[in-house]
Coordinates of C-alpha atoms in Angstrom, one line a residue:
M28 CA 30.2 -30.1 12.0
F29 CA 33.9 -29.3 13.0
A30 CA 35.1 -28.7 9.4
G31 CA 37.8 -26.0 9.2
L32 CA 39.4 -26.7 12.6
P33 CA 42.5 -28.5 11.1
E34 CA 43.1 -25.5 8.8
L35 CA 43.6 -23.4 12.0
G36 CA 45.9 -26.1 13.6
I37 CA 43.2 -27.1 16.1
S38 CA 42.5 -30.8 16.7
N39 CA 39.1 -32.2 16.0
G40 CA 37.2 -35.5 16.5
E41 CA 39.1 -37.3 13.7
D42 CA 42.5 -36.5 15.5
L43 CA 41.2 -37.9 18.8
K44 CA 40.0 -41.1 17.0
E45 CA 43.4 -41.5 15.4
T46 CA 45.2 -41.0 18.7
L47 CA 43.0 -43.6 20.5
T48 CA 43.5 -46.0 17.6
N49 CA 47.3 -45.9 17.7
C50 CA 47.9 -45.5 21.5
T51 CA 48.6 -48.3 24.1
E52 CA 47.2 -46.4 27.1
P53 CA 43.9 -44.8 26.2
L54 CA 43.3 -43.0 29.5
K55 CA 46.7 -41.3 29.4
A56 CA 46.1 -40.3 25.7
I57 CA 42.7 -38.8 26.7
D58 CA 44.3 -36.8 29.5
Q59 CA 47.0 -35.5 27.2
F60 CA 44.4 -34.6 24.5
Q61 CA 42.4 -32.6 27.2
I62 CA 45.6 -30.7 28.4
E63 CA 46.6 -29.8 24.8
N64 CA 43.2 -28.7 23.6
G65 CA 41.6 -27.4 26.8
I66 CA 41.6 -23.8 28.1
L67 CA 45.3 -22.9 28.3
L68 CA 45.2 -21.3 31.7
P69 CA 47.6 -23.0 34.2
T70 CA 45.7 -22.0 37.3
L71 CA 42.5 -23.6 35.9
Q72 CA 43.9 -27.2 35.9
S73 CA 43.9 -27.4 39.7
A74 CA 40.3 -26.0 39.9
L75 CA 38.7 -28.4 37.5
P76 CA 38.6 -31.3 40.0
F77 CA 36.2 -29.1 42.2
L78 CA 33.7 -29.1 39.3
D79 CA 34.0 -32.9 39.2
L80 CA 33.2 -33.1 42.9
H81 CA 30.0 -31.0 42.2
G82 CA 29.0 -33.4 39.4
T83 CA 29.4 -30.6 36.7
P84 CA 30.3 -32.2 33.4
R85 CA 33.4 -30.8 31.7
L86 CA 31.4 -30.3 28.5
E87 CA 28.9 -28.1 30.4
F88 CA 31.7 -26.0 31.9
H89 CA 33.6 -25.6 28.6
Q90 CA 30.3 -24.8 26.7
S91 CA 29.5 -22.0 29.2
V92 CA 33.0 -20.5 28.9
F93 CA 32.8 -20.8 25.1
D94 CA 29.4 -19.0 25.0
E95 CA 30.6 -16.2 27.3
L96 CA 33.8 -15.7 25.2
R97 CA 31.8 -15.8 21.9
D98 CA 29.3 -13.1 23.2
K99 CA 32.3 -10.9 24.3
L100 CA 34.0 -11.3 21.0
M101 CA 30.8 -10.3 19.1
E102 CA 30.4 -7.2 21.3
R103 CA 34.1 -6.4 20.6
V104 CA 33.5 -6.7 16.8
A105 CA 30.6 -4.2 17.0
T106 CA 32.7 -1.8 19.2
I107 CA 35.6 -1.9 16.8
A108 CA 33.3 -1.3 13.8
E109 CA 31.6 1.7 15.5
G110 CA 34.9 3.2 16.7
K111 CA 37.0 5.9 15.0
E112 CA 40.3 4.0 14.5
E113 CA 41.6 4.2 11.0
D114 CA 42.6 0.6 10.8
R115 CA 39.3 -0.7 12.3
Y116 CA 38.2 -2.4 9.1
G117 CA 41.7 -3.9 8.7
K118 CA 41.3 -5.6 12.1
L119 CA 37.9 -7.0 11.1
E120 CA 39.3 -8.3 7.8
E121 CA 42.1 -10.0 9.7
L122 CA 39.6 -11.6 12.1
L123 CA 37.4 -12.7 9.1
E124 CA 40.4 -14.5 7.5
K125 CA 41.0 -16.4 10.8
S126 CA 37.4 -17.2 11.5
F127 CA 35.9 -17.8 8.0
P128 CA 37.1 -21.4 7.7
L129 CA 34.8 -22.2 10.6
V130 CA 31.7 -20.5 9.1
K131 CA 29.9 -23.9 8.7
M132 CA 30.4 -24.6 12.4
P133 CA 27.1 -23.6 14.1
S134 CA 28.7 -22.4 17.3
I135 CA 31.2 -20.1 15.5
Q136 CA 29.0 -19.0 12.6
P137 CA 27.4 -16.1 14.5
V138 CA 30.9 -14.6 15.0
V139 CA 31.7 -14.8 11.3
M140 CA 28.3 -13.3 10.4
Q141 CA 28.9 -10.5 12.8
V142 CA 32.2 -9.6 11.2
L143 CA 30.7 -9.8 7.7
K144 CA 27.8 -7.6 8.8
H145 CA 30.2 -4.8 10.0
L146 CA 32.5 -4.8 7.0
P147 CA 31.4 -2.0 4.6
K148 CA 33.1 -3.9 1.8
V149 CA 33.4 -7.7 2.2
P150 CA 36.2 -9.3 0.1
E151 CA 34.7 -10.4 -3.2
K152 CA 35.9 -14.0 -2.7
K153 CA 34.0 -14.3 0.6
L154 CA 30.9 -12.8 -0.9
K155 CA 30.9 -15.3 -3.7
M156 CA 31.3 -18.2 -1.2
V157 CA 28.3 -16.9 0.8
M158 CA 26.2 -16.4 -2.3
A159 CA 27.1 -19.9 -3.6
D160 CA 26.0 -21.6 -0.3
K161 CA 22.2 -21.4 0.2
E162 CA 22.4 -22.0 3.9
L163 CA 25.0 -19.3 4.5
Y164 CA 23.1 -16.8 2.2
K165 CA 19.9 -17.5 4.2
V166 CA 21.5 -16.7 7.6
C167 CA 23.7 -13.7 6.6
A168 CA 22.7 -10.2 7.6
V169 CA 20.8 -7.9 5.2
E170 CA 24.0 -5.6 5.2
V171 CA 25.9 -8.5 3.6
K172 CA 23.0 -9.4 1.2
R173 CA 23.0 -5.7 0.0
Q174 CA 26.6 -6.1 -1.1
I175 CA 25.6 -9.4 -3.0
W176 CA 22.5 -7.9 -4.5
Q177 CA 24.0 -4.7 -5.9
D178 CA 26.0 -6.8 -8.4
N179 CA 23.3 -9.5 -8.9
Q180 CA 20.1 -7.9 -10.2
A181 CA 18.4 -11.2 -10.9
L182 CA 19.0 -12.5 -7.4
F183 CA 17.7 -9.2 -6.0
G184 CA 14.7 -9.4 -8.3
D185 CA 13.9 -12.9 -6.9
E186 CA 13.9 -11.5 -3.4
V187 CA 11.8 -8.4 -4.2
S188 CA 9.3 -10.0 -6.5
P189 CA 7.2 -11.8 -3.8
L190 CA 7.0 -8.6 -1.9
L191 CA 5.7 -6.6 -4.9
K192 CA 3.1 -9.4 -5.5
Q193 CA 2.1 -9.2 -1.8
Y194 CA 1.7 -5.4 -2.0
I195 CA -0.7 -5.7 -5.0
V196 CA -2.7 -8.4 -3.3
E197 CA -3.1 -6.3 -0.2
K198 CA -4.2 -3.2 -2.2
E199 CA -6.8 -5.3 -4.2
A200 CA -8.1 -6.9 -0.9
A201 CA -8.7 -3.4 0.4
L202 CA -10.7 -2.4 -2.7
F203 CA -12.9 -5.6 -2.3
S204 CA -13.2 -5.2 1.5
S205 CA -16.5 -6.5 2.9
D206 CA -16.9 -3.2 4.8
L207 CA -18.9 -0.6 2.8
S208 CA -18.5 2.8 4.3
I209 CA -18.0 6.4 3.3
L210 CA -15.9 7.0 6.4
H211 CA -13.6 4.0 6.2
N212 CA -12.6 3.4 2.6
F213 CA -9.5 2.8 0.5
F214 CA -8.3 6.4 0.9
S215 CA -8.9 6.6 4.7
P216 CA -5.4 5.6 6.0
S217 CA -2.9 8.5 6.3
P218 CA 0.3 8.4 4.2
K219 CA 2.3 7.8 7.4
T220 CA 0.1 4.8 8.4
R221 CA 0.4 3.3 4.9
R222 CA 4.2 3.5 5.1
Q223 CA 4.1 1.2 8.1
G224 CA 2.9 -1.6 5.9
E225 CA 5.0 -4.8 6.0
V226 CA 6.1 -4.6 2.3
V227 CA 7.2 -1.0 2.4
L228 CA 9.2 -1.6 5.7
K229 CA 10.8 -4.7 4.3
L230 CA 11.8 -3.0 1.0
T231 CA 13.2 0.0 2.9
Q232 CA 15.3 -2.3 5.1
M233 CA 16.5 -4.2 2.0
I234 CA 17.6 -1.0 0.3
G235 CA 19.2 0.6 3.4
K236 CA 21.4 3.5 2.1
N237 CA 22.3 1.8 -1.2
V238 CA 21.4 4.0 -4.1
K239 CA 22.1 1.2 -6.6
L240 CA 19.4 -1.1 -5.0
Y241 CA 17.0 1.8 -4.8
D242 CA 17.4 2.4 -8.5
M243 CA 16.9 -1.3 -9.2
V244 CA 13.6 -1.3 -7.2
L245 CA 12.4 1.8 -9.1
Q246 CA 13.2 0.0 -12.4
F247 CA 11.2 -3.0 -11.3
L248 CA 8.3 -0.8 -10.5
R249 CA 8.4 1.0 -13.8
T250 CA 8.7 -2.3 -15.7
L251 CA 5.7 -3.8 -13.8
F252 CA 3.6 -0.7 -14.3
L253 CA 4.3 -0.8 -18.0
R254 CA 3.5 -4.5 -18.2
T255 CA 0.3 -4.4 -16.1
R256 CA -0.9 -0.8 -16.1
N257 CA -1.5 -1.4 -12.4
V258 CA -1.5 2.0 -10.7
H259 CA -0.7 0.6 -7.3
Y260 CA 3.0 0.3 -8.4
C261 CA 2.9 4.1 -8.6
T262 CA 1.7 4.3 -5.0
L263 CA 4.6 2.0 -3.9
R264 CA 7.1 4.2 -5.8
A265 CA 6.0 7.3 -3.7
E266 CA 5.6 5.4 -0.4
L267 CA 9.1 3.9 -0.7
L268 CA 10.7 7.3 -1.3
M269 CA 8.8 8.8 1.7
S270 CA 9.6 5.9 3.9
L271 CA 13.3 6.6 3.2
H272 CA 12.6 10.3 3.9
D273 CA 11.0 9.4 7.3
L274 CA 14.3 7.6 8.2
D275 CA 16.3 10.6 7.0
I276 CA 18.3 8.5 4.4
S277 CA 19.9 11.5 2.8
E278 CA 22.2 9.3 0.7
I279 CA 19.1 8.4 -1.4
C280 CA 16.7 11.3 -0.9
S281 CA 19.3 13.9 -2.0
V282 CA 19.9 12.1 -5.3
D283 CA 16.2 11.4 -6.2
P284 CA 15.1 14.5 -8.2
C285 CA 11.5 13.7 -7.2
H286 CA 12.1 13.9 -3.5
K287 CA 11.0 17.5 -2.7
F288 CA 8.0 17.3 -5.1
T289 CA 6.9 14.0 -3.5
W290 CA 7.4 15.4 0.0
C291 CA 5.2 18.4 -0.8
L292 CA 2.5 16.2 -2.5
D293 CA 2.6 13.9 0.5
A294 CA 1.6 16.8 2.8
C295 CA -1.3 17.5 0.4
I296 CA -2.4 13.9 0.4
R297 CA -2.4 14.0 4.2
E298 CA -4.8 17.0 4.2
K299 CA -6.7 15.6 1.1
F300 CA -6.4 19.1 -0.3
V301 CA -3.8 21.1 -2.4
D302 CA -3.8 24.6 -0.9
G303 CA -2.6 27.7 -2.7
K304 CA 0.9 27.8 -1.1
R305 CA 1.6 24.1 -1.8
A306 CA 0.2 24.5 -5.3
R307 CA 2.8 27.1 -6.1
E308 CA 5.5 24.9 -4.6
L309 CA 4.5 22.0 -6.8
Q310 CA 4.3 24.3 -9.8
G311 CA 7.8 25.5 -9.1
F312 CA 9.1 21.9 -9.2
L313 CA 7.3 21.3 -12.5
D314 CA 8.5 24.5 -14.1
G315 CA 12.0 23.8 -12.8
V316 CA 12.6 20.7 -14.9
K317 CA 15.6 21.8 -16.9
K318 CA 16.4 21.0 -20.5
G319 CA 18.2 17.7 -20.8
Q320 CA 16.6 16.5 -17.6
E321 CA 13.1 15.9 -19.0
Q322 CA 13.4 12.2 -18.0
V323 CA 12.5 13.2 -14.5
L324 CA 8.9 13.9 -15.8
G325 CA 8.5 10.1 -16.2
D326 CA 9.0 9.7 -12.5
L327 CA 6.9 12.8 -11.6
S328 CA 4.1 11.5 -13.7
M329 CA 4.3 8.1 -12.0
I330 CA 4.1 9.8 -8.6
L331 CA 1.0 11.8 -9.8
C332 CA -0.5 8.6 -11.2
D333 CA -0.7 7.2 -7.6
P334 CA -4.4 6.9 -6.8
F335 CA -3.9 8.7 -3.5
A336 CA -2.4 11.7 -5.4
C337 CA -5.1 11.6 -8.0
N338 CA -7.8 11.4 -5.4
T339 CA -6.3 14.5 -3.7
L340 CA -6.1 16.4 -6.9
V341 CA -9.7 15.7 -8.0
L342 CA -11.1 16.5 -4.6
S343 CA -9.2 19.8 -4.7
I344 CA -10.6 20.5 -8.2
M345 CA -14.1 19.9 -7.0
R346 CA -13.6 22.3 -4.1
N347 CA -12.1 24.8 -6.4
L348 CA -15.1 24.6 -8.8
Q349 CA -17.6 25.1 -5.9
E350 CA -15.7 28.3 -5.0
L351 CA -15.7 29.5 -8.6
L352 CA -19.5 28.8 -8.8
S353 CA -20.2 30.9 -5.7
Q354 CA -18.0 33.7 -7.1
D355 CA -19.6 33.6 -10.6
S356 CA -16.1 33.0 -12.0
L357 CA -15.0 31.0 -15.0
P358 CA -12.8 27.9 -14.7
R359 CA -10.2 29.3 -17.2
D360 CA -9.7 32.4 -15.0
S361 CA -8.4 30.3 -12.0
P362 CA -4.6 29.7 -12.0
D363 CA -5.0 27.2 -9.1
L364 CA -7.5 25.2 -11.0
M365 CA -5.4 25.2 -14.2
L366 CA -2.4 23.9 -12.2
L367 CA -4.5 21.1 -10.6
L368 CA -5.7 20.1 -14.1
R369 CA -2.1 20.2 -15.4
M370 CA -0.9 17.8 -12.6
L371 CA -3.9 15.5 -13.1
S372 CA -3.2 15.4 -16.8
L373 CA 0.5 14.6 -16.2
G374 CA -0.5 11.8 -13.8
Q375 CA -3.1 10.4 -16.2
G376 CA -0.5 10.3 -19.0
A377 CA 2.1 8.4 -16.9
W378 CA 1.8 5.1 -18.7
D379 CA 1.9 6.7 -22.2
M380 CA 5.0 8.8 -21.3
I381 CA 7.0 5.9 -19.9
D382 CA 5.9 3.5 -22.7
S383 CA 6.8 6.0 -25.5
Q384 CA 9.9 7.3 -23.6
V385 CA 8.9 10.8 -24.9
F386 CA 9.3 12.9 -21.8
K387 CA 7.1 15.8 -22.5
E388 CA 4.1 17.1 -20.5
P389 CA 0.8 16.2 -22.2
R390 CA -1.1 19.2 -23.5
L391 CA -4.4 19.6 -21.7
D392 CA -7.3 19.8 -24.1
V393 CA -8.4 23.4 -23.7
E394 CA -12.0 22.4 -24.4
V395 CA -12.0 20.4 -21.1
V396 CA -11.9 23.9 -19.4
T397 CA -14.0 25.8 -21.9
R398 CA -16.7 23.2 -22.7
F399 CA -16.7 20.2 -20.3
L400 CA -16.4 22.1 -17.0
P401 CA -19.2 24.6 -18.0
A402 CA -21.4 21.7 -19.0
M403 CA -20.7 20.0 -15.6
M404 CA -21.5 23.3 -13.8
S405 CA -24.8 23.6 -15.8
V406 CA -25.8 20.2 -14.3
V407 CA -25.1 21.7 -10.8
V408 CA -27.1 24.8 -11.7
D409 CA -30.1 22.7 -12.9
D410 CA -30.1 20.8 -9.7
H411 CA -29.8 24.0 -7.6
T412 CA -32.6 25.6 -9.6
F413 CA -34.9 22.6 -9.0
T414 CA -34.2 22.5 -5.3
V415 CA -34.9 26.3 -4.9
D416 CA -38.1 26.0 -6.9
Q417 CA -39.3 23.2 -4.6
K418 CA -38.9 25.4 -1.6
L419 CA -41.0 28.3 -3.1
P420 CA -44.6 28.8 -1.9
G421 CA -47.2 27.0 -4.0
E422 CA -48.4 30.1 -6.0
E423 CA -44.8 31.0 -7.0
K424 CA -43.7 27.5 -8.1
S425 CA -43.1 27.0 -11.8
S426 CA -43.0 23.2 -11.1
P427 CA -40.7 22.2 -14.0
P428 CA -39.9 18.4 -14.0
Y429 CA -36.4 17.4 -12.9
P430 CA -34.2 17.3 -16.0
T431 CA -33.3 13.8 -17.1
T432 CA -31.0 14.5 -20.0
L433 CA -27.4 15.7 -19.8
P434 CA -25.5 18.3 -21.9
D435 CA -23.9 16.7 -25.0
A436 CA -20.5 18.2 -24.1
F437 CA -20.6 16.5 -20.7
T438 CA -21.4 12.9 -22.0
R439 CA -19.0 13.3 -25.0
Y440 CA -16.0 14.3 -22.8
L441 CA -16.8 11.5 -20.3
Q442 CA -16.2 9.2 -23.2
E443 CA -13.3 10.9 -25.0
N444 CA -11.1 12.5 -22.4
R445 CA -9.6 10.8 -19.4
V446 CA -9.0 14.0 -17.3
A447 CA -12.7 15.0 -17.9
C448 CA -13.8 11.5 -17.1
E449 CA -12.0 11.5 -13.8
M450 CA -13.6 14.8 -12.8
G451 CA -17.0 13.5 -14.0
L452 CA -16.7 10.4 -11.8
Y453 CA -15.8 12.4 -8.8
Y454 CA -18.7 14.7 -9.4
V455 CA -21.0 11.6 -9.2
L456 CA -19.4 10.7 -5.9
H457 CA -19.9 14.2 -4.7
I458 CA -23.6 14.0 -5.6
A459 CA -24.0 10.6 -3.8
K460 CA -22.3 12.1 -0.7
L461 CA -25.0 14.9 -0.7
R462 CA -27.6 12.1 -0.9
N463 CA -29.0 13.7 -4.0
K464 CA -31.2 10.9 -5.5
N465 CA -32.5 12.9 -8.4
A466 CA -29.1 14.0 -9.7
L467 CA -27.7 10.5 -9.2
Q468 CA -30.5 9.0 -11.3
R469 CA -29.7 11.5 -14.0
L470 CA -26.0 10.9 -14.0
L471 CA -25.5 7.2 -13.5
P472 CA -26.7 6.0 -16.9
A473 CA -24.1 8.3 -18.5
L474 CA -21.4 6.3 -16.9
V475 CA -22.1 3.1 -18.9
E476 CA -19.8 4.5 -21.6
T477 CA -16.7 6.3 -20.2
Y478 CA -13.1 6.8 -21.4
N479 CA -11.4 3.4 -21.2
D480 CA -14.3 2.1 -19.0
M481 CA -13.0 4.1 -16.1
A482 CA -16.4 4.0 -14.4
F483 CA -16.0 0.2 -14.1
G484 CA -12.6 0.4 -12.5
D485 CA -12.1 -1.0 -9.0
I486 CA -11.3 2.3 -7.3
F487 CA -14.4 4.1 -8.5
L488 CA -16.7 1.2 -7.8
H489 CA -15.2 0.8 -4.3
L490 CA -15.9 4.5 -3.6
L491 CA -19.4 4.5 -5.3
T492 CA -20.6 1.4 -3.4
G493 CA -19.5 3.0 -0.2
H494 CA -21.2 6.3 -1.0
L495 CA -24.4 4.6 -2.0
T496 CA -24.8 3.3 1.5
L497 CA -25.8 6.9 2.4
L498 CA -28.9 6.4 0.2
S499 CA -29.7 2.9 1.5
D500 CA -33.4 3.8 2.1
E501 CA -33.8 4.8 -1.6
F502 CA -33.2 1.2 -2.6
G503 CA -36.8 0.5 -1.5
S504 CA -37.8 2.4 -4.7
E505 CA -38.2 0.6 -8.0
D506 CA -36.9 3.6 -10.0
F507 CA -33.7 3.9 -7.9
C508 CA -32.9 0.2 -7.9
S509 CA -33.5 0.1 -11.6
V510 CA -31.1 3.0 -12.3
V511 CA -28.3 1.7 -10.0
Y512 CA -28.5 -2.0 -11.0
D513 CA -30.2 -2.3 -14.4
G514 CA -29.1 1.1 -15.7
F515 CA -25.5 0.9 -14.6
L516 CA -23.9 -2.1 -12.8
L517 CA -25.6 -4.9 -14.7
T518 CA -24.7 -3.4 -18.1
S519 CA -21.2 -4.9 -17.8
F520 CA -21.1 -7.4 -14.9
S521 CA -21.1 -10.4 -17.3
S522 CA -18.0 -9.2 -19.1
K523 CA -16.2 -7.7 -16.1
E524 CA -15.8 -10.0 -13.1
N525 CA -14.7 -7.1 -10.9
V526 CA -18.1 -5.4 -11.5
H527 CA -19.8 -8.7 -10.5
R528 CA -17.9 -8.7 -7.3
H529 CA -18.6 -5.1 -6.4
T530 CA -22.3 -5.6 -7.2
L531 CA -22.4 -8.6 -4.9
R532 CA -20.5 -6.7 -2.2
M533 CA -23.1 -3.9 -2.2
L534 CA -26.1 -6.3 -2.3
L535 CA -24.6 -8.2 0.6
H536 CA -24.6 -4.9 2.6
L537 CA -27.9 -3.5 1.4
H538 CA -30.1 -6.6 0.6
H539 CA -32.5 -5.9 3.5
K540 CA -33.2 -2.4 2.0
V541 CA -33.7 -3.5 -1.6
L542 CA -37.2 -4.4 -2.8
P543 CA -37.8 -8.2 -2.3
S544 CA -39.0 -8.6 -5.9
H545 CA -35.8 -6.9 -7.1
V546 CA -33.6 -9.0 -4.9
E547 CA -35.1 -12.2 -6.4
T548 CA -34.4 -10.9 -9.9
L549 CA -30.9 -9.8 -9.0
M550 CA -30.0 -13.2 -7.4
K551 CA -31.0 -15.0 -10.6
T552 CA -29.0 -12.5 -12.7
L553 CA -25.9 -12.5 -10.5
E554 CA -25.6 -16.3 -10.1
P555 CA -21.9 -17.0 -10.9
P556 CA -21.1 -19.0 -14.0
K557 CA -19.0 -22.1 -13.6
Q558 CA -15.7 -20.6 -14.9
C559 CA -15.8 -17.5 -12.5
S560 CA -13.3 -17.0 -9.7
E561 CA -13.7 -18.3 -6.1
P562 CA -14.2 -14.8 -4.5
V563 CA -17.3 -14.3 -6.7
K564 CA -18.7 -17.7 -5.7
E565 CA -17.9 -17.0 -2.0
L566 CA -19.7 -13.7 -2.1
Y567 CA -22.8 -15.2 -3.8
T568 CA -22.8 -18.1 -1.2
Q569 CA -22.6 -15.5 1.7
L570 CA -25.5 -13.6 0.2
T571 CA -27.6 -16.7 -0.4
E572 CA -27.1 -17.7 3.3
K573 CA -28.0 -14.2 4.5
L574 CA -31.2 -14.2 2.5
D575 CA -32.1 -17.7 3.7
A576 CA -31.6 -16.6 7.3
Q577 CA -33.7 -13.5 6.7
K578 CA -36.6 -15.7 5.4
K579 CA -36.4 -18.0 8.4
S580 CA -36.6 -15.1 10.9
P581 CA -39.0 -12.5 9.3
P582 CA -39.1 -9.0 10.8
P583 CA -41.8 -8.6 13.5
A584 CA -45.2 -7.5 12.3
D585 CA -45.9 -3.8 12.3
E586 CA -47.2 -2.6 15.7
A587 CA -49.4 0.3 16.5
P588 CA -47.3 3.5 16.5
S589 CA -45.8 4.1 19.9
L590 CA -46.6 7.3 21.8
D591 CA -43.0 7.3 23.3
L592 CA -41.7 10.9 23.0
G593 CA -38.1 9.8 23.5
L594 CA -37.9 11.4 26.9
H595 CA -35.8 10.0 29.7
P596 CA -37.8 8.1 32.4
V597 CA -38.4 10.1 35.5
T598 CA -39.3 8.6 38.9
V599 CA -42.7 10.0 39.9
P600 CA -44.0 9.7 43.5
I601 CA -47.0 7.4 43.8
T602 CA -49.2 10.1 45.3
A603 CA -48.5 12.6 42.5
P604 CA -51.6 14.3 41.1
T605 CA -52.7 13.3 37.6
P606 CA -52.0 16.0 34.9
T607 CA -54.9 18.0 33.9
T608 CA -53.6 18.7 30.3
P609 CA -53.6 15.5 28.2
L610 CA -50.6 14.8 25.9

């Protein structure tokens, strides 16, 4: 406990023990020890007996003086470090040399740690001693740890790894949330709110202003993205940069070539729309990548691969297409649309670019613009034509049946091109948002086969299940249930556990709207196999319990329709005459 005192010429318990062992008069020896090792202030000696008269132990007095002096010293260390004196760090290094032998002494340790914290460059020998001692490493300030980490990537990786795992777990928990809503979904939190998350704040603090540590984290994120293809690492890459931007850490922001691009894109994500002015800014950054600096495209593609960026780009494309349709213009004639497609393509190609290390923008298949988008627009026109025809007077109706097939180019590009597939999926969400049952029944079966099974990805299924709550009353129809469940979700639930989970999530939310006969069939089909994960079993159990509770308390029998007109009650005088006109 008192290791290090003899090195500084200060007596400790062992010295007192030796003195008492060898002396002939113990009381005198104790007095002498107290005089030599007490507070060296002559005027204090005559005052100490007063404390004895008040029954205050000497230990309590010395401890309070010690605590006060320690606090003053720590304040003084901070003041020196914040000052402007040229030799301020020399003074702190001198104090460190004197105090470091006592670093294991609990009462002195805070002083040593305070000195270490305020030294911009701790002597290498001291850093190694702190790193070698688990207890010291644990209690030292993050400012000291940064100096250790920057030369020990493995140790820094051990510290960062649990945070990165936690981040992915949190993102996946949000996608499988029990709340199904179009208003509060995965993309609802603003960028600023997301950056207040525990993991982002901790990583930001760990990095501080250290460019080397920032580069290490980015390398971890690239490696994990390559290893897992998990796009949430792309989100974290953008969030981390913007978190440092919020704190005005110019030491890092000024050297990250993606900073201004990410800042501009962040504003678009906040608005969930890329307007013309920002589109031109973003284009300027992409066009400004100089020869020899193409590697920056790898990072830009990762930032565009962030699901929040992708969501913003595709929503902007949908809005753009609606405007083109109203103006009778072709997609290929819109520079804004072409830029949005260029950025979407760059984001979708992030994994391939980083994996191959060929830093070149992927070429957008021109047929996506000349064939796929017109095919998608023809589906919109079919729907619009049918709607208008239904509104015509009886004698003018041509009464064509609602189309059930889709243009070949539409289904083919859904299967063969990831940019086209992303737009097709968002078009389905757009249709669901409009509560367009007919169009949805036409489109959903086409999603069984999509590029890289994108329609069965967690992000799309999370959004689709939320959007389908808008059509909850349609689940009472055999046809609609059959298309949603049999025609789409149940085609892959047995081979994809995530689809199983999303199907159960939706059924848990809408079971009271689904046809009872269909619910019974679904419960048999969705019963979890023994080897499936706990979340699936828990969802199935919750659903079973809900259905059992529903059976025990059946809805009240249908009553005669009420004549209530929904008017507020009005107090009527008893003597009021009866109305002559019946309701």
